[in-house]
Coordinates of C-alpha atoms and ligand atoms in Angstrom, one line a residue:
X37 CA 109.3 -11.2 -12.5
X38 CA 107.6 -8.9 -15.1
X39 CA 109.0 -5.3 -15.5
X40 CA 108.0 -2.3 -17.1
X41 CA 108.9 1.3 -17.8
X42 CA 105.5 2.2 -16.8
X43 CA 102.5 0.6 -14.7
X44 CA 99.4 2.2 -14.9
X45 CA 96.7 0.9 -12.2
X46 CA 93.4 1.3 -13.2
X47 CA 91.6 1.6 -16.6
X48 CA 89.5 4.4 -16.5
X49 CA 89.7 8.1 -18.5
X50 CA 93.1 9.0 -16.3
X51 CA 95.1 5.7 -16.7
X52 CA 94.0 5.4 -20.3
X53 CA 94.8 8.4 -21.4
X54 CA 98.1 7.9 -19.2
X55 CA 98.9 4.7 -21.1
X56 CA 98.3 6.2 -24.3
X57 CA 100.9 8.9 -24.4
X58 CA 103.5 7.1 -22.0
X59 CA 103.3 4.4 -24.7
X60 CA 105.3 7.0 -26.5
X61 CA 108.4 6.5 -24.5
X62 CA 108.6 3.2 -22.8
X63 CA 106.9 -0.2 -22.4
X64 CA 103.5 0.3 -20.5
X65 CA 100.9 -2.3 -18.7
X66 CA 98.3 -1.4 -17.3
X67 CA 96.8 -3.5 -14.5
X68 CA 93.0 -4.0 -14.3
X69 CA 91.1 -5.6 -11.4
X70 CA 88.1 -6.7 -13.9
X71 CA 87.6 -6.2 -17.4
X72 CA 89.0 -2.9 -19.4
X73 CA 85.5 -1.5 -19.6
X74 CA 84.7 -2.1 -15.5
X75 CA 85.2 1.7 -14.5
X76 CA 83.8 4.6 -13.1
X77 CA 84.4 6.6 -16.5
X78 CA 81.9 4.1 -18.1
X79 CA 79.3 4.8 -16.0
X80 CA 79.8 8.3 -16.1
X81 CA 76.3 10.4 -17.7
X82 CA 77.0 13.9 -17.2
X83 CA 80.2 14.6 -19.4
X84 CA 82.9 17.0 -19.7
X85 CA 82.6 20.2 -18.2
X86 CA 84.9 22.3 -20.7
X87 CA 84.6 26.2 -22.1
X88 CA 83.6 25.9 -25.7
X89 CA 81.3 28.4 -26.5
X90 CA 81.7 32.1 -27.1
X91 CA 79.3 32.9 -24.1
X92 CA 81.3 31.2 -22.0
X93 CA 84.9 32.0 -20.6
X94 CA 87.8 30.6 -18.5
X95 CA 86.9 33.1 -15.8
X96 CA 83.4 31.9 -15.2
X97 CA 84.4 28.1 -15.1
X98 CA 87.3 29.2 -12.7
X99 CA 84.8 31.1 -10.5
X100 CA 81.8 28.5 -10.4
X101 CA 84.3 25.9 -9.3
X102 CA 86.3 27.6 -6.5
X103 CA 83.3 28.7 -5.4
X104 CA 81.8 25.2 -5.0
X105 CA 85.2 24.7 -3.4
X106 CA 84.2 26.2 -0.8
X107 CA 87.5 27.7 0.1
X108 CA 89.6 24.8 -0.5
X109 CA 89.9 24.7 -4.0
X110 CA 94.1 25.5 -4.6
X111 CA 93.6 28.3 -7.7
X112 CA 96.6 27.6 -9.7
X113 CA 95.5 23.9 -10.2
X114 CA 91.7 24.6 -11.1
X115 CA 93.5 27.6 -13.9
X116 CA 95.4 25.0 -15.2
X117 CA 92.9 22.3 -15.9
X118 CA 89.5 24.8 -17.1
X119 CA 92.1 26.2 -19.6
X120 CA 94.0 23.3 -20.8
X121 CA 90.9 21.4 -21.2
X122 CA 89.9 22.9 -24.3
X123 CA 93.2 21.2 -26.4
X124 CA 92.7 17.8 -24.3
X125 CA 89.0 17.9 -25.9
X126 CA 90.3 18.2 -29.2
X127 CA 92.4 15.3 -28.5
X128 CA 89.3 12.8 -27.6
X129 CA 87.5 14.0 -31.0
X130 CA 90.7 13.2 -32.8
X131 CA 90.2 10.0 -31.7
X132 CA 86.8 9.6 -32.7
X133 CA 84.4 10.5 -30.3
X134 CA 81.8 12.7 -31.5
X135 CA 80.3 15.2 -28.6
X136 CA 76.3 15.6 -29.3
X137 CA 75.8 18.8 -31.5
X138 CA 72.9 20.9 -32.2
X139 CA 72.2 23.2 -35.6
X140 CA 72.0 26.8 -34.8
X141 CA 71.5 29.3 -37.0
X142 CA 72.7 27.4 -40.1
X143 CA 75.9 26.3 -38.2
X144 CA 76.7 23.3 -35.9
X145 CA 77.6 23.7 -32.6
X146 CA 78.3 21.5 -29.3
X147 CA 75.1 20.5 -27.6
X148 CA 76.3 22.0 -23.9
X149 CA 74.4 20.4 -20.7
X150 CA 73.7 22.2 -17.5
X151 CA 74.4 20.8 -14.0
X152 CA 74.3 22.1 -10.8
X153 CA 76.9 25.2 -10.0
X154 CA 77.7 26.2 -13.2
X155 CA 76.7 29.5 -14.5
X156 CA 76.9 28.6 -17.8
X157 CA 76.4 25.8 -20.2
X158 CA 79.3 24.1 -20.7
X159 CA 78.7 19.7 -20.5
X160 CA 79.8 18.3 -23.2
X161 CA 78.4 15.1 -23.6
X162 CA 76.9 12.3 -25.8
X163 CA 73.9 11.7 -25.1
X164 CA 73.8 10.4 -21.7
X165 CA 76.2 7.4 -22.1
X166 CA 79.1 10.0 -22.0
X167 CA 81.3 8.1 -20.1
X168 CA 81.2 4.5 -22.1
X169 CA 81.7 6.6 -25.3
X170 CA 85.0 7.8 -24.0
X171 CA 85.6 4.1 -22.6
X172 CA 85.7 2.3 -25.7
X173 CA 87.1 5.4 -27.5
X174 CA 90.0 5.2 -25.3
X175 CA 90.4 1.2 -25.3
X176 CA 90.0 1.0 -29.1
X177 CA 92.8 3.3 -29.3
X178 CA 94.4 1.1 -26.8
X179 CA 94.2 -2.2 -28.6
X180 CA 96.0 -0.4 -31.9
X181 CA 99.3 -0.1 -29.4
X182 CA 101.6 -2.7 -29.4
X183 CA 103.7 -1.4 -26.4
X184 CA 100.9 -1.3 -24.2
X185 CA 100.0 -4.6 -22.5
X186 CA 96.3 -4.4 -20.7
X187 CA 96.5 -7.3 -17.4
X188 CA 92.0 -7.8 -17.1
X189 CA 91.5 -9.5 -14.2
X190 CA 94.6 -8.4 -12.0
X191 CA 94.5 -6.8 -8.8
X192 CA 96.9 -5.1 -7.5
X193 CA 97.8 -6.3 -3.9
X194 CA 100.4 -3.3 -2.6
X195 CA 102.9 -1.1 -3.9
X196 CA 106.9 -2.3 -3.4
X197 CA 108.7 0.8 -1.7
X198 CA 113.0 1.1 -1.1
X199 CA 111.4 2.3 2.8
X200 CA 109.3 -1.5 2.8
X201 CA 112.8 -2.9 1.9
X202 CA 114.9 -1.5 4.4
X203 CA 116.2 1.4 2.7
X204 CA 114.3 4.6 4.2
X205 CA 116.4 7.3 3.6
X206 CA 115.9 6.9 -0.4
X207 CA 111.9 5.8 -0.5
X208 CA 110.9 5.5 -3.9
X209 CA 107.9 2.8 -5.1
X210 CA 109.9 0.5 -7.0
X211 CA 107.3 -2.2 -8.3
X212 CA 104.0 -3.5 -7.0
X213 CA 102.5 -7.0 -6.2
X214 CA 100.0 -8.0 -8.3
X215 CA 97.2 -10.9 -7.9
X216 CA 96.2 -12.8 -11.4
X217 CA 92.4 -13.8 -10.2
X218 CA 93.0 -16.8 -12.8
X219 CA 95.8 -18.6 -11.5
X220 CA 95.8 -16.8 -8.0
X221 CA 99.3 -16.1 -7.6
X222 CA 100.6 -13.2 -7.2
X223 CA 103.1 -11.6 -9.3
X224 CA 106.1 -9.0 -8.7
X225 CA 106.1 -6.6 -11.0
X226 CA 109.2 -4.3 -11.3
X227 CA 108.5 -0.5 -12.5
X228 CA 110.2 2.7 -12.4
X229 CA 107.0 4.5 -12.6
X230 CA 103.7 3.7 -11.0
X231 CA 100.8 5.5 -11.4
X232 CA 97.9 4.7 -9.7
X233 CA 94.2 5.7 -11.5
X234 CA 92.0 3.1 -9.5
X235 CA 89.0 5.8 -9.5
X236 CA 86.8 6.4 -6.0
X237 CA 85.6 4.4 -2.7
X238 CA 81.8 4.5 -3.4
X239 CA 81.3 1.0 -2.2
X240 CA 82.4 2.2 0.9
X241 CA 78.9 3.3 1.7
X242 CA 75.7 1.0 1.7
X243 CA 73.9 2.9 -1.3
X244 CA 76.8 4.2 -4.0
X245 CA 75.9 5.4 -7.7
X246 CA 79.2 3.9 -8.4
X247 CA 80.2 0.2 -9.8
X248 CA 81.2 -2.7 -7.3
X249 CA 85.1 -2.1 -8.8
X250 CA 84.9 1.4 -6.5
X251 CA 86.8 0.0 -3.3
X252 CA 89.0 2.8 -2.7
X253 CA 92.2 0.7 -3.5
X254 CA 95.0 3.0 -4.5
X255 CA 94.0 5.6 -1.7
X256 CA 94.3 2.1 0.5
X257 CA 97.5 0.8 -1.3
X258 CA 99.3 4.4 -0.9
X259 CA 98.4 4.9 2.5
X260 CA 100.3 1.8 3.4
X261 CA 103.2 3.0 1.8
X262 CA 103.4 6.3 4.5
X263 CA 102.1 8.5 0.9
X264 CA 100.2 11.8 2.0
X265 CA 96.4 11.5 2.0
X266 CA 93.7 14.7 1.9
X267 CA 90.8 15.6 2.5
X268 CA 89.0 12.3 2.6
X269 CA 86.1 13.9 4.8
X270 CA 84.3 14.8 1.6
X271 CA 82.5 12.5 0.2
X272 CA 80.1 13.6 -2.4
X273 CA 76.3 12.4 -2.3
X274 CA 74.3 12.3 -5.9
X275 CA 71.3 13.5 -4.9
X276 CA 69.7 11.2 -7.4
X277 CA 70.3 7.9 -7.6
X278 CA 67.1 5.7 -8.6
X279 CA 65.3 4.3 -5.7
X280 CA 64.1 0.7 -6.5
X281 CA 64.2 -2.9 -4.7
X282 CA 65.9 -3.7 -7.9
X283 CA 68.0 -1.0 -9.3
X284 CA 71.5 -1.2 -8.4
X285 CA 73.5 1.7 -8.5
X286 CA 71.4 3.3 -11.2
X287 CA 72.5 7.3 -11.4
X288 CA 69.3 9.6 -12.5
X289 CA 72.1 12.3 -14.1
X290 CA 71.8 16.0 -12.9
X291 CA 72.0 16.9 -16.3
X292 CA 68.4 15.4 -15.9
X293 CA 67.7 18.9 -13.5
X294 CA 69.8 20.3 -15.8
X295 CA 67.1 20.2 -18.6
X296 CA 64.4 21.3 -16.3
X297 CA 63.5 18.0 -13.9
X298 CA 62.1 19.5 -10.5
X299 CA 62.3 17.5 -7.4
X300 CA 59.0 17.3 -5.3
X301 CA 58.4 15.6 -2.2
X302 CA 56.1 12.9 -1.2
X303 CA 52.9 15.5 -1.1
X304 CA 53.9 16.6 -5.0
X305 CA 56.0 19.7 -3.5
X306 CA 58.6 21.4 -5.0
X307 CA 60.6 21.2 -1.9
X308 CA 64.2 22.6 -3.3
X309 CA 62.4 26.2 -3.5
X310 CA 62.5 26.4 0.1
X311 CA 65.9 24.8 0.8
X312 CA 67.7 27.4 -2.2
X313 CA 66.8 30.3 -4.3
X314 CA 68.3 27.8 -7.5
X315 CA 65.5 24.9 -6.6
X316 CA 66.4 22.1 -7.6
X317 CA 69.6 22.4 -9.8
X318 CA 70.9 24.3 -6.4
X319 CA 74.8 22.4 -6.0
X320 CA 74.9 18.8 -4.8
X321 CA 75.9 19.1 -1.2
X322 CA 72.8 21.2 -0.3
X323 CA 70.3 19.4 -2.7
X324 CA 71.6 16.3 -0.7
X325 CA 71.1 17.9 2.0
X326 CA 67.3 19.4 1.5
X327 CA 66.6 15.5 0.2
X328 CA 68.3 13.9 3.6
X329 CA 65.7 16.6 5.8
X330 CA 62.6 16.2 3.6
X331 CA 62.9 12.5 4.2
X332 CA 63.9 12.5 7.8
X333 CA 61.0 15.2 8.7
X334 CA 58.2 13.0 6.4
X335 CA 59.4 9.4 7.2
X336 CA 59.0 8.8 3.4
X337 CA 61.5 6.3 1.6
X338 CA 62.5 8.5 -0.9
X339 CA 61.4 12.2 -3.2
X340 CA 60.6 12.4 -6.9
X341 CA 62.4 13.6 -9.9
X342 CA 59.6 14.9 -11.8
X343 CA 59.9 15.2 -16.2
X344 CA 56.2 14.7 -17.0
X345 CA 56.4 18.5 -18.3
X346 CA 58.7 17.8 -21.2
X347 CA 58.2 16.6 -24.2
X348 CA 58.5 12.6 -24.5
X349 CA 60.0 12.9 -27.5
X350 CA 63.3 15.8 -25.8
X351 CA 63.2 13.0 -23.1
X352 CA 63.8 9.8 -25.1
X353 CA 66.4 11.4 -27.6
X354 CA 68.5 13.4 -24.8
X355 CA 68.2 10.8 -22.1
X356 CA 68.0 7.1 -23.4
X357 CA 70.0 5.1 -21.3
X358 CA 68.0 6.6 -18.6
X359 CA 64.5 6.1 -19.9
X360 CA 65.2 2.5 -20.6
X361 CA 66.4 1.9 -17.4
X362 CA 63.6 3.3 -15.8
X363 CA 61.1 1.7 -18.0
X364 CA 62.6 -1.8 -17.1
X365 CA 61.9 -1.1 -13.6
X366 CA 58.5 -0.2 -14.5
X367 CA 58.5 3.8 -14.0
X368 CA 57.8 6.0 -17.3
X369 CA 59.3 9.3 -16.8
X370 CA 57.0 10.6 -19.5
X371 CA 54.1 9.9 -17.0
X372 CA 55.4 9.5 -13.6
X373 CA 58.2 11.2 -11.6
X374 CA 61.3 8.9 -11.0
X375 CA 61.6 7.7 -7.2
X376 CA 65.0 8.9 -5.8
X377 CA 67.7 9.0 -3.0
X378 CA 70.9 10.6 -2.1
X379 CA 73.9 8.1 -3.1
X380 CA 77.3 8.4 -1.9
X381 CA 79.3 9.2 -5.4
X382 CA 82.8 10.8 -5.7
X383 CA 85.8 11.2 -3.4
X384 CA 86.7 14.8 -3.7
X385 CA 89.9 13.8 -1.2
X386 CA 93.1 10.8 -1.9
X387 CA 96.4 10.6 -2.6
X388 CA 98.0 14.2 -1.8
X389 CA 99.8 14.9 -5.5
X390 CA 100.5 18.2 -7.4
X391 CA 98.8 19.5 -10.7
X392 CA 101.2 16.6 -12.8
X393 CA 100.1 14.0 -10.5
X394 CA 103.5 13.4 -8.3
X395 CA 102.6 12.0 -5.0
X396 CA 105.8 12.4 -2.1
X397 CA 106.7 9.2 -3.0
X398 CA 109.2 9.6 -5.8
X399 CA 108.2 6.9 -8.3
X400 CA 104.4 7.2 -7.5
X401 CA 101.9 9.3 -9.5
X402 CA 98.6 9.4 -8.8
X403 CA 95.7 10.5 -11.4
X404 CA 91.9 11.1 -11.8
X405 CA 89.5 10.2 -8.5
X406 CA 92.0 8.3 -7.1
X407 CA 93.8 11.7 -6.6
X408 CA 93.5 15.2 -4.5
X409 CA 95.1 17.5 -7.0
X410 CA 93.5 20.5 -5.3
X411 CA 90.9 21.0 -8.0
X412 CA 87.9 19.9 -5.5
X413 CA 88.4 21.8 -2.7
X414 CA 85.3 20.5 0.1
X415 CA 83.1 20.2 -2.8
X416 CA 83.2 19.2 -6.8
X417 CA 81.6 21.0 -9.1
X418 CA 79.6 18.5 -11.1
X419 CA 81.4 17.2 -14.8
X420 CA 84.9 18.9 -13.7
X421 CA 86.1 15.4 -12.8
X422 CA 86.5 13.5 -16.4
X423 CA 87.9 16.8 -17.2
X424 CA 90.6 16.5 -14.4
X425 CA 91.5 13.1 -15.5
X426 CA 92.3 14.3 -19.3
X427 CA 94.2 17.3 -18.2
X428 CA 96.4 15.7 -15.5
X429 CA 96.9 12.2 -17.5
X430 CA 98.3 14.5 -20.0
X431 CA 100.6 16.1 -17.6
X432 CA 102.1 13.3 -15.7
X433 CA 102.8 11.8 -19.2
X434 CA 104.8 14.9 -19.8
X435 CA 106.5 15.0 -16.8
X436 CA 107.5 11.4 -16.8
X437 CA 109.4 11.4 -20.5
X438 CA 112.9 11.8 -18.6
X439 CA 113.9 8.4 -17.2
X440 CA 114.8 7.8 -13.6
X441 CA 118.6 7.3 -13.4
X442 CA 118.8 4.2 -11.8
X443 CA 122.2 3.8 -9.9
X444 CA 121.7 0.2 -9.1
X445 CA 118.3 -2.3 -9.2
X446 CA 117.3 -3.3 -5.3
X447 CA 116.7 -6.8 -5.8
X448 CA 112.1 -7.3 -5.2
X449 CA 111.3 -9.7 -3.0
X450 CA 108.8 -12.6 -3.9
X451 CA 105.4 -12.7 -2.5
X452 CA 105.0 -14.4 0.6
X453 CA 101.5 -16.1 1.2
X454 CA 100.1 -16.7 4.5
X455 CA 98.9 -20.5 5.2
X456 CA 97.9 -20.5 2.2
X457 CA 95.0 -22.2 2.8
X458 CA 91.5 -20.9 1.1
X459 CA 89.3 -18.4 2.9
X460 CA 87.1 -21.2 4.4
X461 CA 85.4 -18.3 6.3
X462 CA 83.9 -16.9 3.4
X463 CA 81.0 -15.3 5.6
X464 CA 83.6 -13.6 8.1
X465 CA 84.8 -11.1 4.6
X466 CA 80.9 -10.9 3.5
X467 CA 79.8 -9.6 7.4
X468 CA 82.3 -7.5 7.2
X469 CA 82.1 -6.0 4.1
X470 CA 78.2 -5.2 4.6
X471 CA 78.7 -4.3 8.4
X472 CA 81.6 -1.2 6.9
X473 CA 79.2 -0.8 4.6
X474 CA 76.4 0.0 6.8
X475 CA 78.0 2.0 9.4
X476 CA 79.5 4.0 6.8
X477 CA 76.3 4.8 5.9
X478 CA 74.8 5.2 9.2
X479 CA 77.4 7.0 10.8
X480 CA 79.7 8.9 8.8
X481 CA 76.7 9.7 5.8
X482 CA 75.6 13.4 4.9
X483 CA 75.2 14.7 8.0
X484 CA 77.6 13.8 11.1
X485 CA 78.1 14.2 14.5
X486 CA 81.5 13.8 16.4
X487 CA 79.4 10.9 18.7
X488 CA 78.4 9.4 15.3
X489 CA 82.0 9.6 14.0
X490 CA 83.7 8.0 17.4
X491 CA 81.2 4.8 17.3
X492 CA 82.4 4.7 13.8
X493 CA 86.3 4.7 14.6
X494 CA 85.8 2.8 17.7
X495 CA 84.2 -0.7 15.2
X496 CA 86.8 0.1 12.3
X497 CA 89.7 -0.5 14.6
X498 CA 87.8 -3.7 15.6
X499 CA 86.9 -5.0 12.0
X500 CA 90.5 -3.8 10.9
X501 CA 92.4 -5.8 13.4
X502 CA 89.4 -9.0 12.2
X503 CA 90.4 -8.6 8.4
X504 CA 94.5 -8.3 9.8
X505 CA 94.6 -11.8 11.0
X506 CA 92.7 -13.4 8.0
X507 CA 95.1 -11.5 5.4
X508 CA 97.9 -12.7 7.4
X509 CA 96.9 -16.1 7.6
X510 CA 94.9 -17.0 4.5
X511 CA 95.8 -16.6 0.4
X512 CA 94.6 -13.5 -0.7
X513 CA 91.7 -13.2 -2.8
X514 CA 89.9 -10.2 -4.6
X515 CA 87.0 -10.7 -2.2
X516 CA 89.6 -10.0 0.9
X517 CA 92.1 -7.7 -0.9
X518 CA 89.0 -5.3 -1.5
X519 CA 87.8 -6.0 2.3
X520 CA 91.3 -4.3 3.3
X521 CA 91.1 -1.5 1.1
X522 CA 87.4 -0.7 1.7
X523 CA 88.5 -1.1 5.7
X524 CA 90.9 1.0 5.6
X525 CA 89.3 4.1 3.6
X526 CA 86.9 3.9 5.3
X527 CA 88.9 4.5 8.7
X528 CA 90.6 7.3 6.7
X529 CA 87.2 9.1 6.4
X530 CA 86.3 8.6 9.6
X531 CA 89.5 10.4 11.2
X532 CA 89.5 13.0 8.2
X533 CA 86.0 13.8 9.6
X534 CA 86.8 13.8 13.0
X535 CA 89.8 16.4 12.5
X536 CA 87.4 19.0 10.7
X537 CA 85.7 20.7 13.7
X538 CA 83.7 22.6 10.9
X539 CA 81.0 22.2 8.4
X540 CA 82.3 22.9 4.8
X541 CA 81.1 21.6 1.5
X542 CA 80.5 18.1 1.8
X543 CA 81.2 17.5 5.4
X544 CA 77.9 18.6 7.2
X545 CA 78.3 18.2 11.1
X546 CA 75.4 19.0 13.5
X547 CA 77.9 20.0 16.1
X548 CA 79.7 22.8 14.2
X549 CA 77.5 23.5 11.9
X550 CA 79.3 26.9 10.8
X551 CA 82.5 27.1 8.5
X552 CA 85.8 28.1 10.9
X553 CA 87.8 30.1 8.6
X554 CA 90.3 30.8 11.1
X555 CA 91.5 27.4 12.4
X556 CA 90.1 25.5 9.4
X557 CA 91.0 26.7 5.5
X558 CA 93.3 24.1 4.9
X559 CA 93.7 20.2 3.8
X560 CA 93.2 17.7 6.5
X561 CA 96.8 15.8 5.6
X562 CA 97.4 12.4 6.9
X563 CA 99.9 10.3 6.3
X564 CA 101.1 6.9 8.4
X565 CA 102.9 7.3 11.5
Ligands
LIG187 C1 75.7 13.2 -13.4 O1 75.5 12.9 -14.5 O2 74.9 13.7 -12.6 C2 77.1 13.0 -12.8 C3 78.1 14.0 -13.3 C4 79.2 14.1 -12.3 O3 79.2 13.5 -11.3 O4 80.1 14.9 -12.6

């Protein structure tokens, strides 16, 4: 049995930047189901929303996200990250990443970005590879530790709680089980602290902007361990995600809109105009939205982000990952528009914690996507997330210096494999991967209905209780660990959903289409049994 001060799930901005400063007091690993690199961060194009400049302020950041919010956002929390983010920034450049500048009147100054919902410019970013700059800042750094061990291609299987072990009145997570892909056992791992920074569920849903690692495991790992989970009704769509037979996953960035892109329909419309007084850099959930109608009502496949109006030289120098891209798949922004769809792409809901990541499961923490710190609300404002993962990394790290007082170490159980036979039914786990993946889509997408909703829950409980009996009776592999999670999340959003009878933020239902202030301005909570 391996055992650590710390374990840090997940390899992203928030567990990174976890590992780096717990490092300072304890032996660290951090688990990762692929290589260190395989995150959401390192796809992220956006950046960092942060206040930087003078025309900017802490008010106007604080106002622009609670009111994206929608109501939900918790005040104190959103406060405490817009003005604390200015010192974690610092931080990132004093390790080396450089944020794109621009010369202004004889003086350099950050090159800010504009997305949707913010009043001001305020992305930081580098170019728009934002995300794997801060990636391979962060691992470099990591590499130059020698009490941090990094576990690539480890997944974790579930978290070990005192209540799991027969001692329920003092829960606490005391290790976790943990699947090497090379050998395929799986390992105990003993911990005092656990923090789980697995990112989103994106792959949830049939079309995601988000990498195949997104399987919504440490929502899924904490939920079976009776930790509180919120708000997982809001699921946020990108309105543009690149819409190809080919492409992948491929996020068309908002700073894109940002910089002047308009959206126009399959008759060359600027459709946004009619949809929101902002057009087309109006804030995600309705731009989704207006795209979900304008395709419904025309029957086309898709709308258009349309930059044939700038310069082709502003376009290849602010945007190069994303002309490249498109030019592989045979579209030239500086000529044609770029053929888009909405795309699910960020959890605003998970695992319930406060503003230093502390779930209700003393030991636990949870950080970055992963988490519902309160910063969210129904809806994210676009770039606040990275910024979330910096500021609360930071603060869990704080708030974890003081060792647990350990009276006496509850001896971990091993592992106990089913049969342990292979999966010989590999096309049972692939069905039902891509038939959650589809209803998802189908049923629980950017607009709902309650009828939708019920079908949903009705053919999770069916697929659950399927993917039950081969976990129980086969050795576990990634392919039917991530089945589990995905299963499960996915029933969490389903009965999130079906508790809000209300439209707010990202959860758009044709049967009560108006906000209830009265009966619901609050979290939707749920925890096992
Ligand atoms: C984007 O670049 O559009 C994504 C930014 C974000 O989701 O915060």
């Amino acid at each position: 049995m391996k055992e650590y001060d710390f374990v840090v799930i997940g390899s992203g901005i928030a567990g990174l930047s976890f590992a780096l400063k717990a490092a300072r007091h304890g032996s660290v690993a951090v688990i990762t189901k692929r290589k260190g690199a395989d995150t959401n961060t390192a796809w992220a194009q956006g950046g960092i929303a942060c206040v930087t400049s003078d025309e900017d302020s802490f008010q106007l950041h604080v106002r622009d996200t609670l009111e994206a919010g929608a109501g939900l956002c918790d005040e104190a929390v959103v406060r405490t990250i817009v003005t604390e983010g200015p010192e974690r920034i610092c931080e990132l450049a004093e390790l080396g990443l450089q944020f794109d500048e621009r010369e202004v009147s004889g003086h350099r100054e950050f090159d800010l970005g504009k997305e949707g919902g913010h009043s001001k410019r305020r992305v930081l970013h580098v170019r728009d590879v934002t995300g794997r700059e801060i990636e391979e800042t962060l691992l470099r750094e990591l590499a130059r530790q020698s009490d941090v061990q990094l576990l690539e291609n480890h997944m974790a299987v579930d978290l070990i709680t005192a209540a799991k072990l027969g001692f329920a009145a003092e829960d606490r997570c005391l290790g976790v089980y943990v699947l090497d892909e090379k050998t395929g056992e799986v390992e105990t791992i003993r911990a005092d602290r656990i923090v789980l920074a697995t990112g989103g569920c994106g792959k949830v849903y049939l079309y995601t902007t988000n990498p195949d690692i997104a399987t919504g495991d440490g929502v899924a790992m904490a939920w079976r361990a009776g930790v509180e989970i919120a708000n997982m009704e809001f699921i946020q769509f990108h309105p543009t995600c690149l819409f190809h037979p080919q492409a992948k996953s491929f996020l068309i960035s908002e700073a894109v809109r940002g910089e002047g892109g308009i959206l126009r329909n399959n008759r060359g419309e600027d459709f946004m105009k009619r949809y929101d007084p902002r057009g087309s850099l109006a804030p995600r959930d309705i731009v989704a939205r207006a795209i979900d109608a304008e395709i419904k009502r025309s029957g086309a496949q898709c709308v258009f982000l349309d930059m044939t109006h700038k310069p082709a030289e502003f376009i290849r120098e602010r945007f190069p990952h994303i002309y490249q891209t498109c030019l592989r798949f045979g579209i030239d922004m500086f000529k044609q528009a770029i053929p888009v769809v909405p795309a699910a792409h960020y959890q605003c809901g998970g695992i319930k914690t406060d503003i230093n990541g502390a779930t209700n499961l003393p030991g636990l923490y949870a950080i970055g996507e992963v988490a519902c710190t309160g910063l969210h609300g129904a809806n994210r404002l676009a770039s606040n997330s990275l910024l979330e993962g910096l500021v609360v990394a930071h603060r869990a790290a704080a708030a974890v210096q003081t060792r647990f007082a350990r009276k006496q170490k509850v001896p971990l159980p091993e592992w106990k494999s089913g049969n342990v036979q292979d999966v010989d039914e590999l096309v049972v786990i692939y069905h039902n991967w891509d038939e959650i993946r589809r209803l998802m889509w189908d049923y629980v997408g950017i607009v709902r209905t309650d009828k939708r909703l019920q079908r949903a829950s009705a053919r999770l409980r069916n697929l659950q209780r399927e993917i039950r009996e081969f976990y129980w009776n086969f050795k576990v592999s990634v392919d039917l660990l991530e089945l589990r999670n995905l299963a499960a999340v996915a029933a969490l959003i389903v009965d999130s959903a079906l508790c809000r009878k209300e439209s707010r933020g990202l959860h758009y239902t044709l049967d009560y289409p108006e906000a209830d202030d009265r009966h619901f301005k609050h979290d939707t909570l749920l925890s096992r049994g």
